[in-house]
Tab-separated table of C-alpha atoms and ligand atoms in Angstrom:
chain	number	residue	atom	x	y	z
A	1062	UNK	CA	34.298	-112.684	0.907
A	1063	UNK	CA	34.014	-112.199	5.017
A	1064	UNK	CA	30.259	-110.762	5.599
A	1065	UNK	CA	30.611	-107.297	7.143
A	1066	UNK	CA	30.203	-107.193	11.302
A	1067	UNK	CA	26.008	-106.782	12.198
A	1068	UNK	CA	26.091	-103.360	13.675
A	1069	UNK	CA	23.476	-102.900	16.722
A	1070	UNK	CA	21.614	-99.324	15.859
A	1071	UNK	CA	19.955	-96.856	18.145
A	1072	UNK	CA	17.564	-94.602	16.516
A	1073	UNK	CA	16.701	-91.378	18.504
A	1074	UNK	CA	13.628	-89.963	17.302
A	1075	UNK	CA	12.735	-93.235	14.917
A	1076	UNK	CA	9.147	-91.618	14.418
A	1077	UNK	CA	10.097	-88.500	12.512
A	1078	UNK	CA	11.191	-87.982	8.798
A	1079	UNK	CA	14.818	-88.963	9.211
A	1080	UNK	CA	13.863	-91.848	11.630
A	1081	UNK	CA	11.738	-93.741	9.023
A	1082	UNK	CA	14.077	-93.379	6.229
A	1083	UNK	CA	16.736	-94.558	8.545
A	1084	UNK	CA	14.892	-97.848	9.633
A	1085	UNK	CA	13.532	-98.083	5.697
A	1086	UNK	CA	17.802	-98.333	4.990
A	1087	UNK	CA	18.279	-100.643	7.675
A	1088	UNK	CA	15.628	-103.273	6.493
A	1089	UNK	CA	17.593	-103.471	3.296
A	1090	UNK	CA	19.964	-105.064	4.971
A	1091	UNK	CA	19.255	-107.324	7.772
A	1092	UNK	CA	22.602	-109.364	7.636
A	1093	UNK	CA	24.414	-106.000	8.505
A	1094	UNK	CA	22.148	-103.920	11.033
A	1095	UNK	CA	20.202	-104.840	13.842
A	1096	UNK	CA	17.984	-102.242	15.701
A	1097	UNK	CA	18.558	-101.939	19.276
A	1098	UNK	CA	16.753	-99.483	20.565
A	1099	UNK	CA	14.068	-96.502	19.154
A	1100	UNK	CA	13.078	-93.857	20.811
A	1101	UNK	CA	10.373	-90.831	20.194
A	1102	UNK	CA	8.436	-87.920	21.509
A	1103	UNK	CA	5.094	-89.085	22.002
A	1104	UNK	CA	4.279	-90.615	18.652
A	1105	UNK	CA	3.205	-94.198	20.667
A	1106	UNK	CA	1.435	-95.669	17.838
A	1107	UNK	CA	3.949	-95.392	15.421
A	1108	UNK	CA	6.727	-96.166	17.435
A	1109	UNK	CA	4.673	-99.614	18.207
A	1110	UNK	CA	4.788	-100.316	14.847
A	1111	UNK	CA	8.151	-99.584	14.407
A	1112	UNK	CA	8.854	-102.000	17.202
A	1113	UNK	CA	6.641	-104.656	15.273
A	1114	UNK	CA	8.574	-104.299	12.264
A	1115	UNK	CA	12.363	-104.393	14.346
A	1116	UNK	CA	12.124	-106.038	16.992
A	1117	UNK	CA	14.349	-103.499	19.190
A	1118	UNK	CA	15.566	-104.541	22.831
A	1119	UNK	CA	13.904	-101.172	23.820
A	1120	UNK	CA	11.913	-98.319	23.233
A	1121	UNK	CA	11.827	-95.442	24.692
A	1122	UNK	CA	9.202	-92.577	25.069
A	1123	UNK	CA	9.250	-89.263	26.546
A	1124	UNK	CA	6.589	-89.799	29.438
A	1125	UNK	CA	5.363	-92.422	31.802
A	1126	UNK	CA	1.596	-92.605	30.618
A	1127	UNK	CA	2.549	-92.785	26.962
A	1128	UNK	CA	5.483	-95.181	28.169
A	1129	UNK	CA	2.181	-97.863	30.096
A	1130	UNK	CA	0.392	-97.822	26.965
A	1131	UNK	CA	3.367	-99.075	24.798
A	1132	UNK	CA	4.220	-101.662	27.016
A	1133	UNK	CA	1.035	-103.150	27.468
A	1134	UNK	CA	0.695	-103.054	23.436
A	1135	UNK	CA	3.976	-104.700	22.985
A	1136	UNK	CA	3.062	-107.587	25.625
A	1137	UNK	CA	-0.487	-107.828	24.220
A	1138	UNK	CA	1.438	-108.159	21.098
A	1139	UNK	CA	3.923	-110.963	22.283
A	1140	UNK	CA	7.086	-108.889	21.654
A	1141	UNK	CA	9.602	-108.869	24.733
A	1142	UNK	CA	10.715	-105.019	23.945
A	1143	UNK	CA	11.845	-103.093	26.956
A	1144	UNK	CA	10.057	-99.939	27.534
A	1145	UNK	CA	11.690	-96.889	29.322
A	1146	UNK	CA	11.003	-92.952	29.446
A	1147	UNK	CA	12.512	-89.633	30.090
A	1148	UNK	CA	15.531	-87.732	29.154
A	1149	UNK	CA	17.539	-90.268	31.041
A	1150	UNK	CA	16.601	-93.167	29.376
A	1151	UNK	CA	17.354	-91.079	26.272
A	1152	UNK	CA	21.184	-91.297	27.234
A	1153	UNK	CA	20.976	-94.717	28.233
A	1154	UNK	CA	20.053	-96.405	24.582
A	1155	UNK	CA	22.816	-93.703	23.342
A	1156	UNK	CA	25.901	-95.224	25.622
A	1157	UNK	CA	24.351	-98.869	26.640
A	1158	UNK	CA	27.375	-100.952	25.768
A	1159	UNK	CA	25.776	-103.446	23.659
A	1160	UNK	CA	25.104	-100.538	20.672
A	1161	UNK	CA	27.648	-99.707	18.001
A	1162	UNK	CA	25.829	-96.956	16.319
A	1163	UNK	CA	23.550	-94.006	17.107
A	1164	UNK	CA	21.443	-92.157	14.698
A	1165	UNK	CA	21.300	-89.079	16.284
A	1166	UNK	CA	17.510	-87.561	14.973
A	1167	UNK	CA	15.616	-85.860	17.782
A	1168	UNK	CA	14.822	-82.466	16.598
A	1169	UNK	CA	16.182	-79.512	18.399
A	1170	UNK	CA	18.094	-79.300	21.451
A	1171	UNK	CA	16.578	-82.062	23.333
A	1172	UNK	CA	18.910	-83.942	21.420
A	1173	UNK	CA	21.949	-82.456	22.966
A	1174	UNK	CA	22.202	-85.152	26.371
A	1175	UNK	CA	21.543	-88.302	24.314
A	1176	UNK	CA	24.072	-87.099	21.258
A	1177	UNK	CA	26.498	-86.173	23.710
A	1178	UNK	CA	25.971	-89.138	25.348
A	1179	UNK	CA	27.063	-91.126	22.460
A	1180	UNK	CA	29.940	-89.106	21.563
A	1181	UNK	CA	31.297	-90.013	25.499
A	1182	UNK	CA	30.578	-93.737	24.787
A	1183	UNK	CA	32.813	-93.655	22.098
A	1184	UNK	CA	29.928	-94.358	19.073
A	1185	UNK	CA	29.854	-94.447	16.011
A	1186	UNK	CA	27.679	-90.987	15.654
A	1187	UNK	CA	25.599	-90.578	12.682
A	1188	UNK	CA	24.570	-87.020	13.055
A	1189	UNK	CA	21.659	-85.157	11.868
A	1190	UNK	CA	20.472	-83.305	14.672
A	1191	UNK	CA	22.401	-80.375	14.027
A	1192	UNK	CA	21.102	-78.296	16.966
A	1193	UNK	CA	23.071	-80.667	19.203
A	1194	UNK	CA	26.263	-79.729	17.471
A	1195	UNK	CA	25.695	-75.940	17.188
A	1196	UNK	CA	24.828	-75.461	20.928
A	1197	UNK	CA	27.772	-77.645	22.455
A	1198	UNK	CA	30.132	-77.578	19.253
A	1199	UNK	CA	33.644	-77.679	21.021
A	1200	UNK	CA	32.479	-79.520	23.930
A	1201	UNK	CA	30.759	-82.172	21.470
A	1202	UNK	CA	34.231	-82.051	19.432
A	1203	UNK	CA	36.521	-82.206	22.109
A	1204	UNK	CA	34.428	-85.421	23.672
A	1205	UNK	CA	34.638	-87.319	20.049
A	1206	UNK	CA	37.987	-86.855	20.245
A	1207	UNK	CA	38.661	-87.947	23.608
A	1208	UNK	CA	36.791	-91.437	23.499
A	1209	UNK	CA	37.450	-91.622	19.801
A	1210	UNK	CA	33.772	-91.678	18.645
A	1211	UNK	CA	33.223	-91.934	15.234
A	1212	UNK	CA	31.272	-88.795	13.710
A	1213	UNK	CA	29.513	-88.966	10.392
A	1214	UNK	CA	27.763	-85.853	8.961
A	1215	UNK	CA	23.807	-86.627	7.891
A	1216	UNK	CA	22.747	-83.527	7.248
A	1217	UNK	CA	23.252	-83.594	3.549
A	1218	UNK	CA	25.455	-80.653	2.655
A	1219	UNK	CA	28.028	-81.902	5.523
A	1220	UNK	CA	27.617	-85.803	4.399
A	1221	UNK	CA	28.226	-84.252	0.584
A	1222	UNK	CA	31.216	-82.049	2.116
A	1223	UNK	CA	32.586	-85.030	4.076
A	1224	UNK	CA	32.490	-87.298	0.731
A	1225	UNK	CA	34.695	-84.094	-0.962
A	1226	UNK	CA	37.469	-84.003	1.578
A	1227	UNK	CA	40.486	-86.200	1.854
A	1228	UNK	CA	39.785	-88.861	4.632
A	1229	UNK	CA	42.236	-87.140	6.934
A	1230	UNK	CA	40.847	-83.924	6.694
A	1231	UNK	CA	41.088	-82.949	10.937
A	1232	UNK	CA	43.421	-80.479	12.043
A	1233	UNK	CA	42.551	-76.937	9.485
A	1234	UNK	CA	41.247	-77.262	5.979
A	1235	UNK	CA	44.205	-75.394	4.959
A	1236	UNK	CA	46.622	-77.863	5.542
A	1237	UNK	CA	44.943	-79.906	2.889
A	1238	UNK	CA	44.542	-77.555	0.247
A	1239	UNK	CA	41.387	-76.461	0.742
A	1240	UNK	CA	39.941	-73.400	0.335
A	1241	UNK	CA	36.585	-73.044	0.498
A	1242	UNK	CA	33.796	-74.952	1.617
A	1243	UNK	CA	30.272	-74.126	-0.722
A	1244	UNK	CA	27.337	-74.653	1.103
A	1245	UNK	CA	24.483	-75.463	-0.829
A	1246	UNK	CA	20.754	-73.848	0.486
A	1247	UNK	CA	17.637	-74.705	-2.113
A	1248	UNK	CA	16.350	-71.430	-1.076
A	1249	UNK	CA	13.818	-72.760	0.589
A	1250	UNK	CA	9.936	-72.059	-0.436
A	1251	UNK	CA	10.221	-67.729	-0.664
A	1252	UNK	CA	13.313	-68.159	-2.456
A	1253	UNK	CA	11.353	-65.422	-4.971
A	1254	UNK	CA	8.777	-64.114	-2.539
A	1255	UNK	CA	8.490	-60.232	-2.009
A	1256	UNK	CA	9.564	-59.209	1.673
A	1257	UNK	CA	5.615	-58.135	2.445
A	1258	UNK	CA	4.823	-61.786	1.410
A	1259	UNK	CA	7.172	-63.775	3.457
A	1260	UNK	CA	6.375	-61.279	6.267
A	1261	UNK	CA	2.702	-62.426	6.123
A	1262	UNK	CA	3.976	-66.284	5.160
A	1263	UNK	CA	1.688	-68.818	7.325
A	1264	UNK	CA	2.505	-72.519	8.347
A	1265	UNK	CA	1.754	-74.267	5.417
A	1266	UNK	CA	3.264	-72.564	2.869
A	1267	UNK	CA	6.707	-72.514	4.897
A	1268	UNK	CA	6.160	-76.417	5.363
A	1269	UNK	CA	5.305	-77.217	1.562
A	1270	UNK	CA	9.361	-76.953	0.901
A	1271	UNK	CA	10.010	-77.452	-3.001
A	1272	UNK	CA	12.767	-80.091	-3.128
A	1273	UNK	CA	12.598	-82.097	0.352
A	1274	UNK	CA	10.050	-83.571	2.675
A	1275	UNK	CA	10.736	-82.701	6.397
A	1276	UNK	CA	9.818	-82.235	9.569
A	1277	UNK	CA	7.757	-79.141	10.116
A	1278	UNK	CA	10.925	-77.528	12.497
A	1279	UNK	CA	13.258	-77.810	9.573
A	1280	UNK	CA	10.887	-76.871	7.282
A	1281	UNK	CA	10.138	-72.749	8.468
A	1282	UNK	CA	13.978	-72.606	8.986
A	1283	UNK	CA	14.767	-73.876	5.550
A	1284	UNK	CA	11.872	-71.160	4.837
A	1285	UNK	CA	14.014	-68.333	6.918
A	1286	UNK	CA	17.142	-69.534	5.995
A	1287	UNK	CA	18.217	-70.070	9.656
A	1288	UNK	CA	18.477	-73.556	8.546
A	1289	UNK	CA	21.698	-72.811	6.532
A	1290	UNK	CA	22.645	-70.591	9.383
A	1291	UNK	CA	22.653	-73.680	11.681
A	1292	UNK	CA	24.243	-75.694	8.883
A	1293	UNK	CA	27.139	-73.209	8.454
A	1294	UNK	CA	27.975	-73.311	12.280
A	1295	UNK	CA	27.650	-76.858	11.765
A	1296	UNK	CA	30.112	-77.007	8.963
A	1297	UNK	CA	32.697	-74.627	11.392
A	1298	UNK	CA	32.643	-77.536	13.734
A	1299	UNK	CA	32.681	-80.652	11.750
A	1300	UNK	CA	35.764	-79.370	9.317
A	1301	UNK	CA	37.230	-76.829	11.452
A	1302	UNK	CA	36.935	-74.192	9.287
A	1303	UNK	CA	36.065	-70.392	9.919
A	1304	UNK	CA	32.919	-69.157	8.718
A	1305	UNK	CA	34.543	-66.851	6.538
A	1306	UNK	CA	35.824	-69.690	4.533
A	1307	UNK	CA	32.160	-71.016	3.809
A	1308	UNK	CA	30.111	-69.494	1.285
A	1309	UNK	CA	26.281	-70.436	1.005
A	1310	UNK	CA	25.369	-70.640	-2.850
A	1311	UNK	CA	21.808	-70.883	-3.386
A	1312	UNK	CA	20.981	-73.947	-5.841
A	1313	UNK	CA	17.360	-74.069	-6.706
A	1314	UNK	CA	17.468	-77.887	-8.029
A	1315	UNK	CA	19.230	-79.212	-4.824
A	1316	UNK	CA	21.215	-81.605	-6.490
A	1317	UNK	CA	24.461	-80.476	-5.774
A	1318	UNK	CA	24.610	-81.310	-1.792
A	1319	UNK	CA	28.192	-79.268	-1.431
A	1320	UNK	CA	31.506	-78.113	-2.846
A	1321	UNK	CA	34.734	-77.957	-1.313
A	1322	UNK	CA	36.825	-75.373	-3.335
A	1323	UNK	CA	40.886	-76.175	-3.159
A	1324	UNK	CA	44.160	-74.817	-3.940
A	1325	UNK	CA	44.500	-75.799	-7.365
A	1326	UNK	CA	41.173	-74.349	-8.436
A	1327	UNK	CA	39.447	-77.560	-8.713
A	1328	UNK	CA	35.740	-77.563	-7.020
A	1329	UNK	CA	35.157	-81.168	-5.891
A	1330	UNK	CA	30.951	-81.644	-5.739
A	1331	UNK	CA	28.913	-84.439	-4.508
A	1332	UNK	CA	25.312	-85.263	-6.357
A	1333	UNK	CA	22.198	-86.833	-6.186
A	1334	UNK	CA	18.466	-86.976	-5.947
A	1335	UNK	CA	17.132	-85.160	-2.948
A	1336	UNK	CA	16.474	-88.072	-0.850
A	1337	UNK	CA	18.511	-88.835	3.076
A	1338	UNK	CA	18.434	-91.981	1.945
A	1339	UNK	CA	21.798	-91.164	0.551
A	1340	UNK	CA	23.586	-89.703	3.329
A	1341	UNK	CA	21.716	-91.653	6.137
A	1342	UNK	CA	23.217	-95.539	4.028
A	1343	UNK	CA	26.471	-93.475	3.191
A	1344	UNK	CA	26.682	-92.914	7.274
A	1345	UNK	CA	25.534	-96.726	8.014
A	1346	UNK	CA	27.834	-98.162	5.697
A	1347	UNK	CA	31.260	-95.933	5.507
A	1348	UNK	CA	33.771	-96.673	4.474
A	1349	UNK	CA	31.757	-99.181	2.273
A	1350	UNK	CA	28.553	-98.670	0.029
A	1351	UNK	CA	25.478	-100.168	0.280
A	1352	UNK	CA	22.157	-99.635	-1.558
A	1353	UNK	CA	20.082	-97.015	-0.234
A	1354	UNK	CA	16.619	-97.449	-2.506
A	1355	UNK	CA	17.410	-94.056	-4.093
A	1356	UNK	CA	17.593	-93.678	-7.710
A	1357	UNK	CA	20.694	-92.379	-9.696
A	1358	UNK	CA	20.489	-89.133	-10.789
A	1359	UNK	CA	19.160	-88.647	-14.073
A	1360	UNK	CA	21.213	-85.721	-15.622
A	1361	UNK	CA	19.159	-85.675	-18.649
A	1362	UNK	CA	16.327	-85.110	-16.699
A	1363	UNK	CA	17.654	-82.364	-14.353
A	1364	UNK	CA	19.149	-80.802	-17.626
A	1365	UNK	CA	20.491	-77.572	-16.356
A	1366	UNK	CA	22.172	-76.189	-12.612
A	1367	UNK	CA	21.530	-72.789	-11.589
A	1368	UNK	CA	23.654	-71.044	-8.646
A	1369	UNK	CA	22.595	-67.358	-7.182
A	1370	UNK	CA	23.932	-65.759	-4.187
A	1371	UNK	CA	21.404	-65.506	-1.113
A	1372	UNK	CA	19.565	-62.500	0.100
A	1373	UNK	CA	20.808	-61.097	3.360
A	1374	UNK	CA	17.863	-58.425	3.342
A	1375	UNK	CA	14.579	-60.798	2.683
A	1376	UNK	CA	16.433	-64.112	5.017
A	1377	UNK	CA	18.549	-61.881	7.901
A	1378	UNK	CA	18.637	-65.324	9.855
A	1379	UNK	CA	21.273	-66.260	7.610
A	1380	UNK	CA	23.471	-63.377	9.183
A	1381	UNK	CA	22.536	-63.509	12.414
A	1382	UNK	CA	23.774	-67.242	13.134
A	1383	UNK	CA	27.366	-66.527	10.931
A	1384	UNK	CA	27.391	-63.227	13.454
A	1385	UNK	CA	26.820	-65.740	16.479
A	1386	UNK	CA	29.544	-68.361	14.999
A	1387	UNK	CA	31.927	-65.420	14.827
A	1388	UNK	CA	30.796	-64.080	18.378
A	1389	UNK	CA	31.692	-67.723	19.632
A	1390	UNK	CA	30.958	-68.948	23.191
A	1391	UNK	CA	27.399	-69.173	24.340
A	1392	UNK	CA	26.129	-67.540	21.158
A	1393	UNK	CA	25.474	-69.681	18.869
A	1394	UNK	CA	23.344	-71.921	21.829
A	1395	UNK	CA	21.715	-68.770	22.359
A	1396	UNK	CA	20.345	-68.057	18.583
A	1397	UNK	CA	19.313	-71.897	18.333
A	1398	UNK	CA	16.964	-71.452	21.370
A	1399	UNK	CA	15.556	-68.052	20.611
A	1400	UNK	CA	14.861	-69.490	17.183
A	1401	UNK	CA	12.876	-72.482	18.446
A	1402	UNK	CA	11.107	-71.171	20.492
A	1403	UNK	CA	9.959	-68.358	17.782
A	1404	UNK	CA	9.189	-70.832	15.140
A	1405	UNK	CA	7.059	-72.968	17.713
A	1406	UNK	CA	5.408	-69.410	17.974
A	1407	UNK	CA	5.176	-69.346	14.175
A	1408	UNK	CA	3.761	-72.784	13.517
A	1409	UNK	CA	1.209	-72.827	16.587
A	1410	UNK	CA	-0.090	-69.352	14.754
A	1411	UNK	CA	0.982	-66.940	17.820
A	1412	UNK	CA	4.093	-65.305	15.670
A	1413	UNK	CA	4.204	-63.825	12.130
A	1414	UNK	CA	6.656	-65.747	9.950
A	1415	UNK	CA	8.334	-61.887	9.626
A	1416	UNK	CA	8.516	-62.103	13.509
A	1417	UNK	CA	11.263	-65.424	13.784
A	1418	UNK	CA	14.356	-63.555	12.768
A	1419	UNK	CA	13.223	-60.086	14.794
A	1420	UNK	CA	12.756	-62.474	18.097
A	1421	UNK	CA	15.902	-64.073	17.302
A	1422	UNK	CA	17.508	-60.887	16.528
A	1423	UNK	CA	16.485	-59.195	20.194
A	1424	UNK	CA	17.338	-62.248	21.883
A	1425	UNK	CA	21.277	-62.479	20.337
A	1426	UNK	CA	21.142	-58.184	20.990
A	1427	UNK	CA	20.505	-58.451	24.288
A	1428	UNK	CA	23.182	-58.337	26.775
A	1429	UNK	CA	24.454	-61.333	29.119
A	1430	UNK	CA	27.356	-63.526	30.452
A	1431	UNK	CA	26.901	-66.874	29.844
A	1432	UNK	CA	29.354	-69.410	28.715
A	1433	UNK	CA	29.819	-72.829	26.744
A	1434	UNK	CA	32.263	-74.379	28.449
A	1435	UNK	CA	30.639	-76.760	30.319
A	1436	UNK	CA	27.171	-78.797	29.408
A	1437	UNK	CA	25.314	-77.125	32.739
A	1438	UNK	CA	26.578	-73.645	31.006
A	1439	UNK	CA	25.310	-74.396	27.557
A	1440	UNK	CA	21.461	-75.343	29.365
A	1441	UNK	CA	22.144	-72.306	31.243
A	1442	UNK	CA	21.900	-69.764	28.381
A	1443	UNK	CA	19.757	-72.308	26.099
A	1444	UNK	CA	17.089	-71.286	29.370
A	1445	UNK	CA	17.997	-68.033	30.031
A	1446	UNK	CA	17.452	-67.289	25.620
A	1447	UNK	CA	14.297	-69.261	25.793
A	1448	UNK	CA	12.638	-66.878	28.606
A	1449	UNK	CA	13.862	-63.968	27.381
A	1450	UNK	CA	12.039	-65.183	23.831
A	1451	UNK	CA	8.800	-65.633	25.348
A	1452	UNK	CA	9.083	-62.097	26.561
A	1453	UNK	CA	9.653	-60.557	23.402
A	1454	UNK	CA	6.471	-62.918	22.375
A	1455	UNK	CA	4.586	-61.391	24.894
A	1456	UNK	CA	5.320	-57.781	24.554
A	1457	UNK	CA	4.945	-58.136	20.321
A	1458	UNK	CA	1.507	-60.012	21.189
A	1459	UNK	CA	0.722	-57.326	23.261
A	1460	UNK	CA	1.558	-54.266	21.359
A	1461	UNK	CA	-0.344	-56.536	18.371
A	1462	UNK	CA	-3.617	-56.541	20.334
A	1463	UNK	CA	-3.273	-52.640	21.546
A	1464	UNK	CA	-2.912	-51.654	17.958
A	1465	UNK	CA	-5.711	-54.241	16.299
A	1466	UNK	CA	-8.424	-52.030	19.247
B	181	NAD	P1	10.799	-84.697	12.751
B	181	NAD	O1	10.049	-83.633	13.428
B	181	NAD	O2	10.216	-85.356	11.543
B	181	NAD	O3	11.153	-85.860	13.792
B	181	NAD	C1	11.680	-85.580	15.060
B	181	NAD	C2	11.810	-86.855	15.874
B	181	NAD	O4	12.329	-86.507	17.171
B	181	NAD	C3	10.485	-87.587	16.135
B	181	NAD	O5	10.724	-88.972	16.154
B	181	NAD	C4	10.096	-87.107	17.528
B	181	NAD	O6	9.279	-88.046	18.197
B	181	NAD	C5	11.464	-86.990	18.174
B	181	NAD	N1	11.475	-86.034	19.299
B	181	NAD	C6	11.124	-84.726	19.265
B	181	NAD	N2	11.258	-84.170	20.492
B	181	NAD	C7	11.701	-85.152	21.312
B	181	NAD	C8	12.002	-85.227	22.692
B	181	NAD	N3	11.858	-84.155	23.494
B	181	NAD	N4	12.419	-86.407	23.192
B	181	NAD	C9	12.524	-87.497	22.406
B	181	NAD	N5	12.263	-87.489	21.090
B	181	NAD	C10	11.865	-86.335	20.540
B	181	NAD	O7	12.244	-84.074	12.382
B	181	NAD	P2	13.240	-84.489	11.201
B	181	NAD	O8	12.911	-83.714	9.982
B	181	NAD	O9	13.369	-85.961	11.110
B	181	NAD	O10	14.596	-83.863	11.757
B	181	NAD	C11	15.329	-84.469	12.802
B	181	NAD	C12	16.675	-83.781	12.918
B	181	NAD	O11	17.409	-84.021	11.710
B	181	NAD	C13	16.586	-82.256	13.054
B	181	NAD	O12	17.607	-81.813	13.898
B	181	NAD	C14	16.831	-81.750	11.649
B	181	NAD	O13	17.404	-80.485	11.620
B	181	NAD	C15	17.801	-82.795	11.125
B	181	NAD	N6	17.780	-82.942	9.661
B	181	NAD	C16	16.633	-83.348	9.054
B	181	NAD	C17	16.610	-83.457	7.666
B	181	NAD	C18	15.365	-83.943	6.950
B	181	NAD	O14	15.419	-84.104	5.731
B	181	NAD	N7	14.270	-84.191	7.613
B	181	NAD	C19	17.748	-83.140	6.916
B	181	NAD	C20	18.895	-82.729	7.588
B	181	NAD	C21	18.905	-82.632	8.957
B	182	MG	MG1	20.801	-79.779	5.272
């Protein structure tokens, strides 16, 4: 048997919760992966560690002070890593020639320019930053295509999704017999909550998410449900399909990752244990199968399913992003940065939790002309919905104060 070809790995945002179980894949199998570059936030320590364990060619950090101190620990430390910073340098580990793979991680949309990057370069694009896809979707799409990148879904609904569909499944799900596309949401942490109780939620109990450990962005929008908002504008993009063709079942036990629902009235499912393990070595590895350190299910164990439908009323951030998918254009960029700016507000204590879908809400209201057909055009309304978020912070903070005296 020929050994499989060493792939050379760039992991954007290495320091965060898909980063380390990307790199804890990877070191099962040295003879196929080699890390070329990592690159995070400001997390210096850890990503110094991460260097010590890897060895990358590079690391990059966000600024130049954080950016000294990791290069003077790497030298102290006898490693010959390659430090660089900024958004630039971001881009540069994403298309540098000498890297066949890109795990795209950064959360939010400062993971658009590096993503993108690697979809240009012709990568192979394992893709969990979903806010990258739902800001620039036919722009990101229509650059895959063109240098014939290779995409793989992370996030796990669109990884399970991916493993339903027929290999060729471009062009319109209907052409291949499907019909639906199930998206499965866990429900998140209020799944039973009252609406006065997730009004008055606070930071930890969104973060303390029942099934999977995340970062804490992911976490309030599993919490709101603007998670599976993002995921089904995600889903539109990835399998060409039009929102009303994907229905979000709520599925307590998240064990069933997704459906796809065809012709013939067979529902094709993928399972497992909760753990990205699964999709992340499914993404490494594809077409083949490697071990991924996660368990096999243990249907005995899970013993029973349940499916519900979700609640419009108590999550509205569910609607709002399907109304922005079906708005099209800048919209969809629009309710991304509106929402994170309003859950930074939430998890820095400056927002109720009740307050992320009514800032989100009166920033996709409000009226305005912007467009997604170019990159500059996408960071021109991603700007333009982050001000006029802050405003509506400001005026709720200050009617807040008038009222409390
Ligand atoms: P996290 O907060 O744990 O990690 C984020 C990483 O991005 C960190 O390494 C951080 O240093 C880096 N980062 C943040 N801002 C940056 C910037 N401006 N420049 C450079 N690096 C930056 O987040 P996570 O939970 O790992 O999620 C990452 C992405 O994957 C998100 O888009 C999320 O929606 C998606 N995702 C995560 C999960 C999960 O289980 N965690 C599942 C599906 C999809
Ligand atoms: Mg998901």
């Amino acid at each position: 048997m020929t050994s499989p070809a060493l792939q050379r790995v760039t992991v954007l945002g290495s320091t965060g919760s898909i980063g380390k179980s990307t790199l804890d894949v990877i070191a099962r199998h040295p003879e196929r992966y080699r890390v070329f570059a990592l690159a995070a936030h400001t997390s210096k320590e850890a990503l110094f560690e991460q260097c010590q364990a890897h060895h990358p060619e590079v690391a990059v950090l966000a600024g130049a002070d954080d950016a000294a101190w990791l290069a003077r620990a790497l030298e102290d430390a006898g490693l010959s890593t390659q430090v660089s910073f900024g958004a630039e340098a971001l881009c540069a580990v994403a298309r540098d020639e000498r890297v066949d793979t890109v795990m795209a991680a950064i959360v939010g949309a400062a993971g658009l320019m590096p993503a993108l990057a690697a979809a240009e370069a012709g990568k192979r694009i394992l893709l969990a930053n979903k806010e990258a896809l739902v800001m620039s979707g036919a722009l990101f799409m229509d650059a895959v295509a063109r240098s014939n990148a290779t995409l793989l879904p992370i996030d796990s609904e669109h990884n399970a999704i991916y493993q339903c569909l027929p290999a060729e499944h471009r062009g319109g799900l209907a052409r291949h017999g499907v019909r639906k596309l199930l998206l499965t949401a866990s429900g998140g942490p209020f799944r039973q909550w009252s609406a006065a109780d997730i009004d008055a939620a606070t930071p930890e109990q969104a973060c303390a998410h029942p099934n999977w450990s995340m970062g804490r962005k992911i976490s309030v929008d599993s919490a709101t449900l603007m998670n599976k908002g993002l995921e089904l504008i995600e889903a539109c993009w990835l399998f060409d399909a039009h929102p009303d063709h994907i229905q979000v079942v709520v599925h307590p036990q998240s064990v069933v990752h997704s459906m796809a629902a065809f012709d013939d009235g067979s529902v094709i499912a993928q399972l497992g244990n909760p753990d990205m393990r699964t999709p992340i070595a499914y993404g490494l590895a594809w077409p083949e199968r490697i071990d991924s350190g996660v368990e096999t299910l243990d249907l005995f164990q899970i013993a029973r399913l349940d499916f519900e439908a979700p609640d419009e009323v108590r999550f509205p951030c569910l609607r709002l992003a399907r109304e922005a998918m079906q708005q099209g254009g800048a919209a969809p960029a629009i309710l991304n940065a509106a929402n994170e700016v309003a859950v930074e507000a939430f998890l820095s204590g400056q927002l109720r939790f009740g307050g992320i879908a009514e800032v989100v809400a009166g920033v996709v209201q409000a009226p305005h002309a912007h467009r997604a057909d170019s990159v500059e055009a996408i960071l021109a309304a991603d700007q333009w919905a982050r001000e006029q978020a802050s405003l509506l912070l400001e005026t709720a903070r200050s009617s807040e104060n008038q009222t409390g005296g």
